[in-house]
Coordinates of C-alpha atoms and ligand atoms in Angstrom, one line a residue:
M1 CA 0.0 0.0 0.0
I2 CA 1.5 3.3 -1.0
S3 CA 1.9 5.8 1.9
K4 CA 0.1 9.2 2.2
N5 CA 3.2 11.2 1.3
N6 CA 3.4 9.1 -1.9
L7 CA 6.9 7.9 -1.3
V8 CA 8.0 4.3 -1.2
E9 CA 8.3 3.4 2.5
N10 CA 8.0 -0.3 2.7
I11 CA 9.6 -2.8 0.3
C12 CA 9.1 -6.5 0.4
C13 CA 11.3 -8.8 -1.7
V14 CA 10.1 -12.3 -2.3
G15 CA 13.1 -14.6 -2.5
A16 CA 16.2 -14.3 -0.2
G17 CA 18.6 -15.9 -2.7
Y18 CA 21.8 -14.8 -4.5
V19 CA 19.9 -11.8 -6.0
G20 CA 17.2 -11.0 -3.4
G21 CA 19.6 -11.0 -0.4
P22 CA 22.5 -8.8 -1.7
T23 CA 20.2 -6.5 -3.8
M24 CA 18.0 -5.7 -0.8
A25 CA 20.9 -5.3 1.6
V26 CA 22.3 -2.6 -0.7
I27 CA 18.9 -0.9 -1.1
A28 CA 18.5 -0.9 2.7
D29 CA 22.0 0.4 3.2
K30 CA 21.5 3.3 0.8
C31 CA 17.9 4.1 1.8
P32 CA 17.8 3.9 5.6
E33 CA 14.3 5.6 5.5
I34 CA 12.8 2.6 3.7
K35 CA 11.9 -0.6 5.5
V36 CA 13.1 -3.5 3.5
S37 CA 11.8 -7.0 4.3
V38 CA 13.3 -10.0 2.5
V39 CA 11.0 -13.0 2.7
D40 CA 11.5 -16.6 1.7
I41 CA 9.6 -19.9 2.1
N42 CA 13.0 -21.6 2.9
E43 CA 13.2 -21.2 6.6
E44 CA 16.7 -22.5 6.9
R45 CA 17.9 -19.7 4.5
I46 CA 16.1 -17.1 6.5
K47 CA 17.6 -18.5 9.7
A48 CA 21.1 -18.2 8.1
W49 CA 20.5 -14.6 7.0
N50 CA 19.6 -13.8 10.7
D51 CA 22.5 -15.7 12.2
D52 CA 24.4 -13.7 14.8
N53 CA 27.6 -15.0 13.3
L54 CA 27.8 -13.2 10.0
D55 CA 30.2 -15.8 8.7
N56 CA 27.1 -18.1 8.5
L57 CA 25.2 -15.9 6.0
P58 CA 23.8 -18.3 3.3
I59 CA 25.7 -16.6 0.5
Y60 CA 29.4 -15.9 0.3
E61 CA 30.1 -12.5 -1.4
P62 CA 33.0 -10.3 -0.7
G63 CA 31.8 -7.2 1.1
L64 CA 28.3 -8.5 1.9
V65 CA 28.9 -9.1 5.6
E66 CA 29.7 -5.4 6.1
V67 CA 26.6 -4.2 4.2
V68 CA 24.3 -6.6 6.1
K69 CA 25.9 -5.6 9.4
R70 CA 25.1 -1.9 8.8
S71 CA 21.4 -2.4 8.2
R72 CA 20.1 -5.7 9.5
N73 CA 17.4 -5.2 12.1
R74 CA 17.6 -1.5 11.5
N75 CA 15.7 -1.3 8.3
L76 CA 16.6 -4.6 6.7
F77 CA 14.7 -7.7 7.9
F78 CA 14.8 -11.3 6.9
T79 CA 11.7 -13.3 7.7
S80 CA 9.5 -16.2 6.6
D81 CA 6.3 -14.2 7.3
V82 CA 5.7 -13.8 3.6
D83 CA 2.0 -12.7 3.8
N84 CA 2.5 -10.0 6.5
C85 CA 5.3 -8.4 4.6
I86 CA 3.5 -8.4 1.3
K87 CA 0.4 -6.9 3.0
N88 CA 2.4 -4.0 4.4
A89 CA 4.5 -3.3 1.3
D90 CA 4.0 -0.6 -1.3
M91 CA 6.6 -2.1 -3.6
V92 CA 7.1 -5.9 -3.9
F93 CA 10.1 -7.3 -5.8
I94 CA 9.8 -10.8 -7.2
S95 CA 13.2 -12.3 -6.9
V96 CA 12.4 -16.0 -7.0
N97 CA 14.2 -18.8 -8.9
T98 CA 13.3 -19.3 -12.5
P99 CA 15.1 -22.6 -13.5
I100 CA 14.6 -24.5 -16.7
K101 CA 11.5 -26.7 -16.8
S102 CA 12.4 -30.3 -16.2
A103 CA 9.3 -31.9 -17.8
G104 CA 6.3 -31.1 -20.0
L105 CA 6.0 -28.6 -22.8
G106 CA 9.4 -26.8 -23.3
A107 CA 11.2 -29.3 -21.0
L108 CA 14.9 -28.6 -20.7
Q109 CA 14.6 -25.2 -22.4
A110 CA 11.7 -23.0 -21.3
S111 CA 11.8 -21.3 -17.9
D112 CA 9.7 -22.8 -15.2
L113 CA 7.5 -20.0 -14.0
K114 CA 5.7 -21.9 -11.2
W115 CA 7.5 -19.9 -8.4
V116 CA 6.8 -16.6 -10.2
E117 CA 3.1 -17.5 -10.6
V118 CA 2.7 -18.6 -7.0
C119 CA 4.3 -15.3 -6.0
A120 CA 2.0 -13.2 -8.2
R121 CA -1.1 -15.0 -6.9
R122 CA 0.1 -14.4 -3.3
I123 CA 0.7 -10.7 -4.0
G124 CA -2.7 -10.5 -5.6
A125 CA -4.5 -12.2 -2.7
I126 CA -2.7 -10.4 0.1
S127 CA -1.8 -6.9 -0.9
K128 CA -3.9 -3.8 -0.1
G129 CA -4.5 -0.5 -2.0
H130 CA -2.0 0.3 -4.7
T131 CA 1.1 -2.0 -5.0
I132 CA 4.0 -1.7 -7.4
V133 CA 5.2 -5.2 -8.4
V134 CA 8.7 -5.3 -9.7
E135 CA 10.1 -8.3 -11.7
K136 CA 13.7 -8.7 -10.5
S137 CA 13.9 -12.4 -11.5
T138 CA 15.1 -13.0 -15.1
L139 CA 12.0 -13.8 -17.1
P140 CA 10.9 -14.8 -20.6
V141 CA 9.7 -11.8 -22.7
R142 CA 6.1 -10.9 -22.0
T143 CA 6.0 -12.5 -18.5
A144 CA 4.8 -9.2 -17.2
E145 CA 1.6 -9.8 -19.2
I146 CA 1.0 -13.0 -17.2
I147 CA 1.7 -11.3 -13.9
K148 CA -0.6 -8.4 -14.8
E149 CA -3.4 -10.8 -15.8
I150 CA -3.1 -12.7 -12.5
L151 CA -3.1 -9.4 -10.5
E152 CA -6.0 -7.9 -12.4
A153 CA -8.1 -10.9 -11.7
T154 CA -7.7 -10.2 -8.0
T155 CA -8.5 -6.5 -8.6
K156 CA -11.9 -7.5 -10.0
S157 CA -12.8 -9.8 -7.2
A158 CA -11.7 -7.2 -4.6
K159 CA -14.0 -4.6 -6.3
K160 CA -16.9 -7.0 -5.8
N161 CA -16.2 -6.9 -2.1
G162 CA -16.0 -3.1 -2.1
E163 CA -12.2 -3.1 -1.8
E164 CA -9.9 -0.9 -3.9
K165 CA -6.9 -2.9 -5.1
T166 CA -4.6 -1.8 -7.9
F167 CA -1.2 -2.8 -9.3
S168 CA 1.6 -1.5 -11.5
V169 CA 4.0 -4.0 -13.0
L170 CA 7.6 -3.0 -13.7
S171 CA 10.6 -5.0 -15.0
N172 CA 13.9 -4.3 -13.3
P173 CA 16.3 -7.1 -14.2
E174 CA 19.4 -7.6 -12.2
F175 CA 22.9 -7.6 -13.8
L176 CA 25.1 -8.4 -10.8
A177 CA 27.7 -11.1 -11.2
E178 CA 28.4 -13.5 -8.3
G179 CA 31.7 -12.9 -6.6
T180 CA 31.5 -9.1 -7.4
A181 CA 27.8 -8.7 -6.5
V182 CA 28.2 -6.0 -3.8
N183 CA 30.5 -3.9 -6.0
D184 CA 28.2 -4.4 -9.0
L185 CA 25.2 -3.2 -7.0
F186 CA 27.0 -0.2 -5.6
N187 CA 28.5 0.8 -9.0
P188 CA 26.2 -0.7 -11.7
D189 CA 27.0 -0.1 -15.4
R190 CA 23.3 0.6 -15.7
V191 CA 20.0 0.1 -14.0
L192 CA 17.2 -0.9 -16.3
I193 CA 13.6 -0.2 -15.7
G194 CA 10.9 -1.3 -18.0
G195 CA 7.3 -0.2 -17.7
E196 CA 4.3 1.8 -18.8
D197 CA 3.2 3.5 -15.6
E198 CA 5.3 6.8 -15.4
V199 CA 4.5 7.3 -11.7
A200 CA 5.6 3.8 -10.7
I201 CA 8.8 4.1 -12.8
E202 CA 9.6 7.4 -11.1
K203 CA 9.1 5.8 -7.7
L204 CA 11.5 2.9 -8.5
K205 CA 13.9 5.3 -10.0
S206 CA 13.9 7.5 -6.9
I207 CA 15.3 4.5 -4.9
Y208 CA 18.2 4.0 -7.3
L209 CA 18.9 7.7 -7.5
K210 CA 20.1 7.6 -3.9
W211 CA 23.4 6.2 -5.2
V212 CA 23.2 5.7 -9.0
P213 CA 23.7 8.7 -11.4
N214 CA 20.6 9.5 -13.4
K215 CA 22.4 8.9 -16.7
K216 CA 22.9 5.3 -15.7
I217 CA 19.2 4.6 -15.3
L218 CA 17.7 3.5 -18.5
C219 CA 13.9 3.4 -18.9
T220 CA 12.4 1.2 -21.7
S221 CA 9.2 -0.6 -22.5
L222 CA 8.5 -3.8 -20.4
W223 CA 9.3 -6.1 -23.3
S224 CA 12.6 -4.4 -24.2
S225 CA 13.6 -4.6 -20.6
E226 CA 12.8 -8.3 -20.3
L227 CA 14.5 -9.1 -23.6
S228 CA 17.6 -7.0 -22.8
K229 CA 18.4 -9.1 -19.8
L230 CA 18.3 -12.3 -21.8
T231 CA 20.3 -10.7 -24.5
A232 CA 23.0 -9.4 -22.2
N233 CA 23.5 -12.9 -20.7
A234 CA 23.5 -14.4 -24.2
F235 CA 26.2 -12.0 -25.4
L236 CA 28.4 -12.6 -22.4
A237 CA 28.1 -16.4 -22.7
Q238 CA 28.7 -16.0 -26.4
R239 CA 32.1 -14.4 -25.7
I240 CA 33.1 -17.2 -23.4
S241 CA 32.2 -19.9 -25.9
S242 CA 34.0 -17.9 -28.6
I243 CA 37.2 -17.7 -26.7
N244 CA 36.9 -21.3 -25.5
S245 CA 36.5 -22.5 -29.1
V246 CA 39.6 -20.5 -30.0
S247 CA 41.5 -22.2 -27.1
A248 CA 41.1 -25.5 -28.9
I249 CA 42.5 -23.9 -32.1
C250 CA 45.5 -22.6 -30.1
E251 CA 46.2 -26.1 -28.7
A252 CA 46.2 -27.5 -32.3
T253 CA 48.2 -24.7 -34.0
G254 CA 50.7 -23.5 -31.4
A255 CA 49.1 -20.1 -30.9
N256 CA 48.6 -19.1 -27.3
I257 CA 45.1 -18.3 -26.0
Q258 CA 46.2 -15.5 -23.6
E259 CA 48.2 -13.8 -26.4
V260 CA 45.3 -14.1 -28.8
A261 CA 42.8 -12.8 -26.2
K262 CA 45.1 -9.8 -25.4
A263 CA 45.6 -9.0 -29.1
V264 CA 41.9 -9.3 -29.9
G265 CA 40.8 -7.4 -26.8
L266 CA 43.0 -4.4 -27.5
D267 CA 40.6 -3.5 -30.3
S268 CA 38.4 -1.0 -28.5
R269 CA 35.4 -2.2 -30.4
I270 CA 35.8 -5.6 -28.9
G271 CA 37.2 -4.7 -25.5
N272 CA 39.4 -6.8 -23.1
K273 CA 36.8 -8.0 -20.6
F274 CA 35.3 -11.5 -20.5
L275 CA 37.9 -13.1 -22.7
N276 CA 39.4 -15.6 -20.3
A277 CA 39.3 -19.1 -21.7
G278 CA 38.3 -21.7 -19.1
P279 CA 36.5 -24.9 -18.5
G280 CA 33.2 -23.5 -19.8
F281 CA 30.8 -21.1 -18.2
G282 CA 28.8 -22.2 -15.2
G283 CA 26.4 -20.4 -12.9
S284 CA 22.7 -20.7 -12.6
C285 CA 21.8 -18.3 -15.4
F286 CA 23.8 -18.3 -18.7
K287 CA 22.7 -21.7 -19.8
K288 CA 19.1 -21.3 -18.7
D289 CA 18.8 -17.8 -20.1
I290 CA 20.2 -18.9 -23.5
L291 CA 18.0 -21.9 -23.6
N292 CA 15.1 -19.7 -22.8
L293 CA 16.0 -17.4 -25.7
V294 CA 16.2 -20.5 -27.9
Y295 CA 12.8 -21.6 -26.8
L296 CA 11.4 -18.2 -27.5
C297 CA 12.9 -18.1 -31.0
R298 CA 11.5 -21.5 -31.8
Y299 CA 8.1 -20.5 -30.5
F300 CA 8.1 -17.6 -32.9
D301 CA 9.4 -19.8 -35.8
L302 CA 12.8 -18.2 -35.8
D303 CA 14.6 -21.5 -36.2
E304 CA 17.9 -20.1 -37.6
V305 CA 18.1 -17.6 -34.7
A306 CA 17.4 -20.4 -32.3
D307 CA 20.2 -22.6 -33.9
Y308 CA 22.6 -19.7 -33.6
W309 CA 22.2 -19.2 -29.9
E310 CA 21.9 -22.9 -29.1
Q311 CA 25.4 -23.5 -30.5
I312 CA 26.8 -21.4 -27.5
V313 CA 25.5 -24.0 -25.1
H314 CA 26.8 -26.8 -27.3
I315 CA 30.3 -25.4 -27.3
N316 CA 30.2 -25.0 -23.6
N317 CA 29.4 -28.7 -23.0
W318 CA 32.0 -29.7 -25.6
Q319 CA 34.6 -27.6 -23.7
Q320 CA 33.9 -29.4 -20.4
N321 CA 33.9 -32.8 -22.2
R322 CA 37.2 -32.2 -24.0
I323 CA 39.0 -31.4 -20.7
Y324 CA 37.8 -34.6 -19.2
E325 CA 38.9 -36.5 -22.3
K326 CA 42.3 -34.8 -22.2
I327 CA 42.9 -36.1 -18.6
V328 CA 41.9 -39.7 -19.6
D329 CA 44.2 -39.5 -22.5
K330 CA 47.2 -38.2 -20.5
L331 CA 46.7 -40.8 -17.7
F332 CA 47.2 -43.7 -20.1
R333 CA 43.5 -43.9 -20.9
N334 CA 42.9 -45.6 -17.6
L335 CA 41.7 -43.8 -14.5
S336 CA 40.7 -46.9 -12.5
G337 CA 41.7 -46.3 -8.9
K338 CA 43.8 -43.2 -9.7
K339 CA 43.5 -40.2 -7.4
I340 CA 42.8 -36.9 -8.9
A341 CA 42.9 -33.7 -6.9
I342 CA 40.2 -31.3 -8.0
L343 CA 41.0 -27.7 -7.0
G344 CA 37.9 -25.6 -7.0
F345 CA 34.2 -26.7 -7.2
A346 CA 32.5 -23.3 -7.3
F347 CA 31.6 -22.1 -10.8
K348 CA 33.9 -19.2 -10.4
A349 CA 36.1 -17.7 -7.7
N350 CA 34.7 -15.7 -4.7
T351 CA 31.4 -17.4 -4.6
N352 CA 30.1 -20.6 -2.8
D353 CA 27.7 -21.2 -5.6
T354 CA 28.1 -24.5 -7.5
R355 CA 25.0 -24.3 -9.8
E356 CA 26.0 -25.5 -13.3
S357 CA 29.6 -25.4 -12.3
P358 CA 31.8 -27.1 -14.9
A359 CA 33.3 -29.1 -12.0
I360 CA 30.0 -31.1 -11.8
Q361 CA 30.1 -32.5 -15.3
I362 CA 33.9 -33.0 -15.3
A363 CA 34.0 -34.6 -11.8
S364 CA 31.1 -36.9 -12.8
N365 CA 32.8 -38.1 -15.9
L366 CA 36.1 -38.7 -14.0
L367 CA 34.1 -40.7 -11.3
E368 CA 32.5 -42.8 -14.0
E369 CA 36.0 -43.7 -15.3
G370 CA 36.8 -45.1 -11.9
S371 CA 39.0 -42.4 -10.5
I372 CA 39.0 -41.3 -6.8
L373 CA 38.5 -37.5 -6.4
Q374 CA 40.1 -35.5 -3.6
I375 CA 38.2 -32.2 -3.9
H376 CA 39.2 -28.9 -2.4
D377 CA 37.3 -25.6 -2.4
P378 CA 37.6 -22.8 0.1
K379 CA 33.9 -22.1 0.3
V380 CA 31.9 -25.0 -1.0
S381 CA 30.4 -27.5 1.5
W382 CA 30.3 -31.3 1.3
D383 CA 26.4 -31.2 1.0
Q384 CA 26.6 -28.9 -2.0
I385 CA 29.0 -31.3 -3.8
F386 CA 26.9 -34.3 -2.9
N387 CA 23.7 -32.7 -4.1
S388 CA 25.2 -31.3 -7.3
L389 CA 26.6 -34.8 -8.2
S390 CA 23.4 -36.6 -7.3
T391 CA 21.3 -34.3 -9.4
Y392 CA 23.7 -34.6 -12.3
Y393 CA 23.7 -38.4 -12.1
E394 CA 20.0 -38.5 -11.9
T395 CA 19.4 -36.0 -14.8
N396 CA 21.8 -37.8 -17.0
K397 CA 20.7 -41.3 -15.9
L398 CA 24.3 -42.3 -15.1
D399 CA 25.4 -45.6 -13.4
K400 CA 25.8 -44.7 -9.7
S401 CA 28.4 -47.4 -8.8
N402 CA 31.2 -44.8 -8.4
I403 CA 29.2 -41.8 -7.3
N404 CA 30.6 -41.8 -3.7
N405 CA 34.3 -42.1 -4.7
W406 CA 35.2 -38.6 -3.6
T407 CA 36.2 -36.7 -0.5
L408 CA 36.2 -33.1 0.4
E409 CA 39.6 -32.1 1.7
N410 CA 40.3 -29.1 3.9
S411 CA 43.6 -28.1 2.4
V412 CA 45.4 -28.2 -1.0
E413 CA 48.1 -30.4 0.6
S414 CA 45.6 -33.1 1.7
A415 CA 43.9 -32.9 -1.7
V416 CA 47.0 -33.7 -3.7
N417 CA 48.3 -36.4 -1.4
N418 CA 49.2 -39.5 -3.5
A419 CA 47.4 -38.0 -6.4
D420 CA 48.3 -38.8 -10.0
A421 CA 47.0 -35.5 -11.2
V422 CA 45.9 -32.0 -10.1
L423 CA 43.0 -30.4 -11.9
I424 CA 42.5 -26.7 -11.4
L425 CA 38.9 -25.8 -12.2
T426 CA 38.2 -22.6 -10.2
E427 CA 40.5 -19.5 -10.2
W428 CA 40.6 -19.0 -6.4
D429 CA 43.6 -16.9 -5.5
I430 CA 45.1 -19.5 -3.2
Y431 CA 45.7 -21.8 -6.2
R432 CA 47.9 -19.1 -7.8
D433 CA 50.5 -19.4 -5.1
I434 CA 50.8 -23.2 -4.8
N435 CA 54.3 -24.4 -3.8
W436 CA 54.7 -26.9 -6.6
E437 CA 58.0 -28.2 -5.4
K438 CA 56.4 -29.3 -2.1
I439 CA 53.3 -30.6 -3.8
S440 CA 55.3 -32.8 -6.2
N441 CA 56.8 -34.7 -3.4
S442 CA 53.5 -36.0 -2.2
M443 CA 52.1 -37.0 -5.7
R444 CA 52.5 -40.3 -7.4
E445 CA 54.7 -40.3 -10.5
P446 CA 54.3 -39.6 -13.4
S447 CA 52.3 -36.7 -12.1
W448 CA 50.2 -34.2 -14.0
V449 CA 48.8 -30.8 -13.5
F450 CA 45.9 -29.7 -15.7
D451 CA 45.3 -26.0 -15.5
T452 CA 42.0 -25.0 -17.1
R453 CA 42.2 -21.4 -15.7
L454 CA 45.7 -20.5 -16.7
I455 CA 46.7 -19.4 -13.2
T456 CA 49.8 -21.5 -12.8
D457 CA 53.4 -20.4 -13.4
P458 CA 54.4 -22.9 -16.0
R459 CA 58.1 -22.8 -15.2
K460 CA 57.5 -23.4 -11.5
V461 CA 55.3 -26.4 -12.2
R462 CA 57.6 -28.0 -14.7
D463 CA 60.7 -27.2 -12.6
A464 CA 59.1 -29.2 -9.9
G465 CA 59.2 -32.2 -12.2
L466 CA 55.5 -32.2 -13.0
N467 CA 53.9 -32.7 -16.4
L468 CA 51.7 -29.7 -17.3
W469 CA 48.7 -29.2 -19.6
R470 CA 47.4 -25.7 -19.9
L471 CA 44.2 -24.8 -21.7
G472 CA 44.8 -23.1 -25.0
E473 CA 48.5 -23.9 -25.3
M474 CA 50.2 -26.4 -27.4
E475 CA 52.0 -29.0 -25.3
S476 CA 55.3 -28.7 -27.1
C477 CA 55.5 -25.1 -26.0
K478 CA 57.2 -25.9 -22.8
D479 CA 57.9 -22.3 -21.8
G480 CA 54.2 -21.6 -21.8
T481 CA 54.6 -17.9 -21.1
F482 CA 55.2 -16.7 -24.6
G483 CA 56.7 -13.5 -23.4
L484 CA 53.4 -12.4 -21.8
S485 CA 53.9 -10.1 -18.9
Ligands
LIG501 P1 18.0 -18.5 -5.6 O1 17.5 -19.8 -5.9 O2 19.3 -18.3 -4.9 O3 16.8 -17.7 -4.7 C1 15.5 -17.8 -5.0 C2 14.8 -17.9 -3.6 O4 13.4 -17.7 -3.9 C3 14.9 -19.2 -3.0 O5 15.5 -19.1 -1.7 C4 13.5 -19.8 -2.8 O6 13.2 -20.5 -1.6 C5 12.7 -18.5 -2.9 N1 11.3 -18.7 -3.3 C6 10.8 -19.4 -4.3 N2 9.4 -19.2 -4.4 C7 9.1 -18.5 -3.3 C8 7.8 -18.0 -2.8 N3 6.7 -18.3 -3.5 N4 7.8 -17.3 -1.7 C9 9.0 -17.0 -1.1 N5 10.2 -17.4 -1.5 C10 10.2 -18.1 -2.6 O7 17.9 -17.7 -7.0 P2 18.8 -16.4 -7.4 O8 20.2 -16.9 -7.9 O9 18.7 -15.4 -6.4 O10 18.0 -16.0 -8.7 C11 16.8 -15.4 -8.6 C12 16.4 -14.8 -10.0 O11 17.4 -13.8 -10.3 C13 16.4 -15.8 -11.1 O12 15.4 -15.5 -12.0 C14 17.8 -15.6 -11.8 O13 17.8 -15.9 -13.1 C15 18.0 -14.1 -11.6 N6 19.4 -13.6 -11.5 C16 20.3 -14.3 -10.8 C17 21.6 -13.8 -10.7 C18 22.7 -14.5 -9.9 O14 23.8 -14.1 -10.0 N7 22.4 -15.6 -9.2 C19 21.9 -12.6 -11.3 C20 20.9 -11.9 -12.0 C21 19.7 -12.4 -12.1
LIG502 C1 26.4 -13.5 -15.0 C2 26.5 -12.1 -15.6 O1 27.9 -11.7 -15.7 C3 25.7 -11.1 -14.8 O2 25.7 -9.9 -15.5 C4 24.3 -11.6 -14.7 O3 23.5 -10.8 -13.9 C5 24.3 -13.0 -14.1 O4 25.1 -13.9 -14.9 C6 22.9 -13.6 -14.1 O5 22.0 -13.2 -14.7 O6 22.8 -14.6 -13.3 P1 27.6 -14.8 -13.0 O7 27.1 -16.0 -13.7 O8 27.4 -14.6 -11.6 O9 27.1 -13.5 -13.8 O10 29.2 -14.7 -13.2 P2 30.1 -14.4 -14.5 O11 31.3 -13.6 -14.0 O12 29.4 -13.9 -15.6 O13 30.7 -15.8 -14.9 C7 29.9 -16.8 -15.5 C8 30.8 -18.0 -15.9 O14 31.6 -17.6 -17.0 C9 31.7 -18.5 -14.8 O15 31.8 -19.9 -14.8 C10 33.1 -17.9 -15.2 O16 34.2 -18.6 -14.7 C11 33.0 -17.9 -16.7 N1 33.9 -16.9 -17.3 C12 33.6 -15.6 -17.1 C13 34.9 -17.4 -18.1 O17 35.1 -18.6 -18.3 N2 35.7 -16.4 -18.7 C14 35.5 -15.1 -18.6 O18 36.3 -14.3 -19.1 C15 34.4 -14.7 -17.8

C-alpha cells in the first residue's frame, strides 16, 4: 500500500537468494528511510540470514557481511512471514528462482514459471491498496503480461467486495555477477527499468537515484527490458564460448590463447573483458537464459536464430567434455583407482555457488571412469557437492556405482596427497601461489597438472618435475609464457 506522502516506505522482496539478499541489503544500506523485508519460504535460508555469526550468511560474497551488518534489524529484515510483509509493502520485488523446466512442454529449455506465478497469486491475494510489483527475476519476454493478468483478476474480485486494489508491474532485471555482487550493486553499469506507468517508474527510479547517477538509469518498455536481460547474458556467454572455441584452435596450432585474447581485446570495439578461456561457463543463469531465448525463438518460428544461440551451449558442453577426455588421454586412458585432486568446485572464484559449475560434469565423468576424487574448495560444502553430483547423475541417468568415490579435503596439501593429477577448475587466489616443489613430493609419478584457468606459473610447475597441460596452449610449448607479462 503506497503511503500518504506518496513515497516508497515499505519494500518486500520475495526470494532471499543470491539476488534478493544482496540487492535488498544494498537498497537498505543506501535508503535507511525505507523498511526492506526479504521473505522466503525456505526457513533455513532465513535463519542463516539472521545468524548472529555473520560468517554463516547463506551466501558468500566479498563485502556482503559489512553491508548486512550496517542495516540488519535497523531497516533490513529477513523473515518467513511472507504474507504479512506483502500486505504492508507498497513495492514488492519478485526475486524467486526461474530454472529450466524439467518436464512437460518446453522441457529442458523453457523457464519454469511456477514460483513466479505462486508469488504473483500471493501478492494479488494479500496486498492492499496500490502496489508496485517489480520483476527482479530473469523472465521470458512478456511474462509481465501474465503477472498483470493474475493481479488484475484479484483487482476485479476485490472490487466485488467493495475493496480498492490496484497494481503497476515493472521490469527491473538484475545484472550483478556473483563474486562481485556488492560492487556491481554499488556501481552498476546501468539500472534498467521497463514499464508503462510513469508514476511507478519514477518511484522505483527514486530509490536507485540515492546512489546511481541519473544517466545510468535507463527506462524502456517492459518487453525491451525483459529481452535486454536475456540478450545481455546471451552476449556474455557467447564471448566465453567464442574464446573457448579458439582455445582449442590454439592447442592445435601452437598459438597461445592468452596472447590471442590480449591482441583481440585491445581492439576498443571488442574490449578486453570477458575473454578468459576456461573450463566453460557455469552459474545458474547463462545456460538457462540462452535456452530460454532459444525456446522463445522456436516459439516464434525463428529457427535459424534459435540454432545460432543454441550453439553457444553446445560449445560449452563440448569444452567441459574435452577437458575430461584430455585427462583420460594423459593418464594412459585408464583412470581406474587413480587419485585426482580437484582444486575448485564453485563455478567461479569468490562465490560458494556450484550451480551449473563445470566441475560437476567433469567430476562426474572422472568418477565414471573409476578415479577417486580429492576435492578442495575454500567455500563449497560437502552437502553442495553431494547434491550437485546426485542431481547430475539422476538427470543424465548415469550408473551410480562410483558416485561416492570422492572426499572433500580441507587443504590443498591433503587434496594432492598421493594423487596422479591435479586439476584446477576454479581460479581461487590460493591456487595461484601453490608451492609446486612441495606438492610434487606428495604426488604419485608420473604426475600431471591440468590448469584450465591459466593461473599456474608454467616454469615453476615444470621445474618441480610435474607434467603440465594448460588450456589453450600447445603442449610442445614448454615455456608456456610466450613472453606475456
Ligand atoms: P535463488 O534460488 O538463490 O533464490 C530464490 C529464492 O526464492 C529461494 O531461496 C526460494 O526459496 C525463494 N522462493 C521461491 N518461491 C518463493 C515463494 N513463493 N515465496 C517466497 N520465496 C520463494 O535464486 P537467485 O540466484 O537469487 O536468482 C533469482 C532470480 O534472479 C532468477 O530469475 C535468476 O535468473 C535471476 N538472476 C540471478 C543472478 C545470480 O547471480 N544468481 C543474477 C541476475 C539475475
Ligand atoms: C552472469 C553475468 O555476468 C551477470 O551480469 C548476470 O547478472 C548473471 O550472470 C545472471 O544473470 O545470473 P555470473 O554467472 O554470476 O554473472 O558470473 P560471471 O562472471 O558472468 O561468470 C559466469 C561464468 O563464466 C563463470 O563460470 C566464469 O568462470 C565464466 N567466465 C567468465 C569465463 O570462463 N571467462 C571469462 O572471461 C568470464
